[in-house]
Amino acid sequence: MATDTLVKPAGTGPVAWRRLLGSWDAILILALLLVVLVATATIEGVGSPRFYRFVVLEAIPIALIALPMTLVIITGEIDLSVASTVGLTCSVLGQLWYLGVTSLPVLIVVSLLLGAVLGAVNGVFVTAFGLPSLAVTIGTLALYRGLAYVVLGDRAIADYPPAWTQNAVAPIPGTVIPWFVLVLAALAVMCGVVLHTTPIGRSLYAIGNNAEASTFAGISVLRTKFWLFVATGAMSALAGVFWTFRFASARADNATGLELAVVAAVLLGGVSIFGGRGGLVGVLAAVALLGVLRNALQLADVPANALTIVTGTLLILSVVGPNLVHMTRERIRRRRLVTTTLERASS
């Protein structure tokens, strides 16, 4: 005799809330709140508006690059040349300005195009020649940084119009938050919509899980990866433009080591280094967490070497932590599936 069973729609009720609160994104947000509370209570100056202004200014270039880097890593690739791309675009912008070639708006466009070309070089080596992105971008990391020194040497170009350098870091009226956050927010929303609500985003996850199967499913794997590298290069150039005007200085060594902070933020944000898993909410939370933690430790007079150790430790945690959470959730899901199967068999 058949009986009517009331079934709750998937994604509703207490189970959905428990799944949400147990997600890596929620863990990161709670960790961020905890760090803010503890640091505010124990370190002088952490709770001031000035502190959070510096946190945001430091986080902007990292977040800008982390957006496309998230998409790249989801497809199973990586780009370690981003900091060198920042340095090279800064150097070219500075040198052209020093030579009086053209106006700053045109130079900004040139910088973005240069970043796209540098990203395209990575994309060609990875997609056309089938080389591993790790090896390719380690090579271009050194190449682009070397070219930056060829362009500028040890010089620093710092004679930019004050209006440009001041407006780059000017706050939103009535706040201490730099207005450039609005640009970052718009780009983050755009990337989030593409990744989480469109067929393009679903194809990125499919590529990361199984590139060969994605090809048979009609997804243009190589073309997709190529344009992701182009986007990463262009976004790195935008970060370079912001970096130049924020510090009012174009140098060949600008953003040295920034790739470590970007990769740490993306992986700590829950994106799997093997591809196929992750999202932007966790990445942005990780950027904020790393920014608050780093600036708080600096206020506490923690040596720079210790900050590097903290970043390295978090990088390891970023690989281990999300995978442990994922494995635990999979184990619980399988256990519930077995329990449900046994209950149905016994009834």
mmCIF file with all atom_site columns, N, CA and C in Angstrom, residues 89 92-98 100-113 160 241:
data_model
loop_
_atom_site.group_PDB
_atom_site.id
_atom_site.type_symbol
_atom_site.label_atom_id
_atom_site.label_alt_id
_atom_site.label_comp_id
_atom_site.label_asym_id
_atom_site.label_entity_id
_atom_site.label_seq_id
_atom_site.pdbx_PDB_ins_code
_atom_site.Cartn_x
_atom_site.Cartn_y
_atom_site.Cartn_z
_atom_site.occupancy
_atom_site.B_iso_or_equiv
_atom_site.pdbx_formal_charge
_atom_site.auth_seq_id
_atom_site.auth_comp_id
_atom_site.auth_asym_id
_atom_site.auth_atom_id
_atom_site.pdbx_PDB_model_num
ATOM 1  N N  . THR A 1 89  ? 54.330 46.317 -16.029 1.00 0.00 ? 89  THR A N  1
ATOM 2  C CA . THR A 1 89  ? 53.387 47.353 -16.470 1.00 0.00 ? 89  THR A CA 1
ATOM 3  C C  . THR A 1 89  ? 53.639 48.676 -15.739 1.00 0.00 ? 89  THR A C  1
ATOM 4  N N  . VAL A 1 92  ? 56.751 50.203 -17.520 1.00 0.00 ? 92  VAL A N  1
ATOM 5  C CA . VAL A 1 92  ? 56.450 50.763 -18.841 1.00 0.00 ? 92  VAL A CA 1
ATOM 6  C C  . VAL A 1 92  ? 55.649 52.052 -18.706 1.00 0.00 ? 92  VAL A C  1
ATOM 7  N N  . LEU A 1 93  ? 54.649 52.048 -17.811 1.00 0.00 ? 93  LEU A N  1
ATOM 8  C CA . LEU A 1 93  ? 53.872 53.261 -17.587 1.00 0.00 ? 93  LEU A CA 1
ATOM 9  C C  . LEU A 1 93  ? 54.775 54.398 -17.130 1.00 0.00 ? 93  LEU A C  1
ATOM 10 N N  . GLY A 1 94  ? 55.642 54.108 -16.158 1.00 0.00 ? 94  GLY A N  1
ATOM 11 C CA . GLY A 1 94  ? 56.541 55.135 -15.633 1.00 0.00 ? 94  GLY A CA 1
ATOM 12 C C  . GLY A 1 94  ? 57.521 55.655 -16.666 1.00 0.00 ? 94  GLY A C  1
ATOM 13 N N  . GLN A 1 95  ? 58.101 54.757 -17.442 1.00 0.00 ? 95  GLN A N  1
ATOM 14 C CA . GLN A 1 95  ? 59.077 55.170 -18.447 1.00 0.00 ? 95  GLN A CA 1
ATOM 15 C C  . GLN A 1 95  ? 58.437 56.012 -19.547 1.00 0.00 ? 95  GLN A C  1
ATOM 16 N N  . LEU A 1 96  ? 57.263 55.611 -20.017 1.00 0.00 ? 96  LEU A N  1
ATOM 17 C CA . LEU A 1 96  ? 56.585 56.387 -21.051 1.00 0.00 ? 96  LEU A CA 1
ATOM 18 C C  . LEU A 1 96  ? 56.173 57.760 -20.529 1.00 0.00 ? 96  LEU A C  1
ATOM 19 N N  . TRP A 1 97  ? 55.744 57.817 -19.277 1.00 0.00 ? 97  TRP A N  1
ATOM 20 C CA . TRP A 1 97  ? 55.408 59.113 -18.676 1.00 0.00 ? 97  TRP A CA 1
ATOM 21 C C  . TRP A 1 97  ? 56.655 59.986 -18.543 1.00 0.00 ? 97  TRP A C  1
ATOM 22 N N  . TYR A 1 98  ? 57.755 59.392 -18.149 1.00 0.00 ? 98  TYR A N  1
ATOM 23 C CA . TYR A 1 98  ? 59.018 60.133 -18.012 1.00 0.00 ? 98  TYR A CA 1
ATOM 24 C C  . TYR A 1 98  ? 59.469 60.693 -19.362 1.00 0.00 ? 98  TYR A C  1
ATOM 25 N N  . GLY A 1 100 ? 57.518 61.554 -21.705 1.00 0.00 ? 100 GLY A N  1
ATOM 26 C CA . GLY A 1 100 ? 56.513 62.479 -22.199 1.00 0.00 ? 100 GLY A CA 1
ATOM 27 C C  . GLY A 1 100 ? 55.822 62.000 -23.455 1.00 0.00 ? 100 GLY A C  1
ATOM 28 N N  . VAL A 1 101 ? 55.652 60.661 -23.557 1.00 0.00 ? 101 VAL A N  1
ATOM 29 C CA . VAL A 1 101 ? 55.102 60.103 -24.790 1.00 0.00 ? 101 VAL A CA 1
ATOM 30 C C  . VAL A 1 101 ? 53.657 60.542 -25.004 1.00 0.00 ? 101 VAL A C  1
ATOM 31 N N  . THR A 1 102 ? 52.826 60.473 -23.972 1.00 0.00 ? 102 THR A N  1
ATOM 32 C CA . THR A 1 102 ? 51.414 60.810 -24.146 1.00 0.00 ? 102 THR A CA 1
ATOM 33 C C  . THR A 1 102 ? 50.794 61.098 -22.787 1.00 0.00 ? 102 THR A C  1
ATOM 34 N N  . SER A 1 103 ? 49.476 61.208 -22.743 1.00 0.00 ? 103 SER A N  1
ATOM 35 C CA . SER A 1 103 ? 48.794 61.542 -21.495 1.00 0.00 ? 103 SER A CA 1
ATOM 36 C C  . SER A 1 103 ? 48.576 60.303 -20.637 1.00 0.00 ? 103 SER A C  1
ATOM 37 N N  . LEU A 1 104 ? 48.294 60.542 -19.360 1.00 0.00 ? 104 LEU A N  1
ATOM 38 C CA . LEU A 1 104 ? 48.114 59.420 -18.429 1.00 0.00 ? 104 LEU A CA 1
ATOM 39 C C  . LEU A 1 104 ? 46.922 58.533 -18.777 1.00 0.00 ? 104 LEU A C  1
ATOM 40 N N  . PRO A 1 105 ? 45.763 59.080 -19.178 1.00 0.00 ? 105 PRO A N  1
ATOM 41 C CA . PRO A 1 105 ? 44.666 58.167 -19.551 1.00 0.00 ? 105 PRO A CA 1
ATOM 42 C C  . PRO A 1 105 ? 45.050 57.200 -20.666 1.00 0.00 ? 105 PRO A C  1
ATOM 43 N N  . VAL A 1 106 ? 45.793 57.703 -21.648 1.00 0.00 ? 106 VAL A N  1
ATOM 44 C CA . VAL A 1 106 ? 46.226 56.816 -22.734 1.00 0.00 ? 106 VAL A CA 1
ATOM 45 C C  . VAL A 1 106 ? 47.226 55.793 -22.209 1.00 0.00 ? 106 VAL A C  1
ATOM 46 N N  . LEU A 1 107 ? 48.111 56.202 -21.307 1.00 0.00 ? 107 LEU A N  1
ATOM 47 C CA . LEU A 1 107 ? 49.104 55.281 -20.749 1.00 0.00 ? 107 LEU A CA 1
ATOM 48 C C  . LEU A 1 107 ? 48.439 54.180 -19.924 1.00 0.00 ? 107 LEU A C  1
ATOM 49 N N  . ILE A 1 108 ? 47.347 54.517 -19.263 1.00 0.00 ? 108 ILE A N  1
ATOM 50 C CA . ILE A 1 108 ? 46.618 53.497 -18.501 1.00 0.00 ? 108 ILE A CA 1
ATOM 51 C C  . ILE A 1 108 ? 46.058 52.445 -19.448 1.00 0.00 ? 108 ILE A C  1
ATOM 52 N N  . VAL A 1 109 ? 45.480 52.890 -20.557 1.00 0.00 ? 109 VAL A N  1
ATOM 53 C CA . VAL A 1 109 ? 44.966 51.947 -21.556 1.00 0.00 ? 109 VAL A CA 1
ATOM 54 C C  . VAL A 1 109 ? 46.102 51.094 -22.114 1.00 0.00 ? 109 VAL A C  1
ATOM 55 N N  . VAL A 1 110 ? 47.246 51.734 -22.391 1.00 0.00 ? 110 VAL A N  1
ATOM 56 C CA . VAL A 1 110 ? 48.413 50.996 -22.899 1.00 0.00 ? 110 VAL A CA 1
ATOM 57 C C  . VAL A 1 110 ? 48.849 49.948 -21.877 1.00 0.00 ? 110 VAL A C  1
ATOM 58 N N  . SER A 1 111 ? 48.836 50.309 -20.599 1.00 0.00 ? 111 SER A N  1
ATOM 59 C CA . SER A 1 111 ? 49.237 49.367 -19.544 1.00 0.00 ? 111 SER A CA 1
ATOM 60 C C  . SER A 1 111 ? 48.302 48.158 -19.503 1.00 0.00 ? 111 SER A C  1
ATOM 61 N N  . LEU A 1 112 ? 47.005 48.411 -19.613 1.00 0.00 ? 112 LEU A N  1
ATOM 62 C CA . LEU A 1 112 ? 46.043 47.310 -19.597 1.00 0.00 ? 112 LEU A CA 1
ATOM 63 C C  . LEU A 1 112 ? 46.237 46.395 -20.800 1.00 0.00 ? 112 LEU A C  1
ATOM 64 N N  . LEU A 1 113 ? 46.479 46.992 -21.968 1.00 0.00 ? 113 LEU A N  1
ATOM 65 C CA . LEU A 1 113 ? 46.726 46.190 -23.165 1.00 0.00 ? 113 LEU A CA 1
ATOM 66 C C  . LEU A 1 113 ? 48.015 45.386 -23.031 1.00 0.00 ? 113 LEU A C  1
ATOM 67 N N  . TYR A 1 160 ? 54.311 62.236 -10.894 1.00 0.00 ? 160 TYR A N  1
ATOM 68 C CA . TYR A 1 160 ? 52.962 62.195 -11.429 1.00 0.00 ? 160 TYR A CA 1
ATOM 69 C C  . TYR A 1 160 ? 52.155 63.371 -10.885 1.00 0.00 ? 160 TYR A C  1
ATOM 70 N N  . VAL A 1 241 ? 48.572 49.686 -12.205 1.00 0.00 ? 241 VAL A N  1
ATOM 71 C CA . VAL A 1 241 ? 48.212 51.100 -12.318 1.00 0.00 ? 241 VAL A CA 1
ATOM 72 C C  . VAL A 1 241 ? 47.840 51.651 -10.948 1.00 0.00 ? 241 VAL A C  1
#
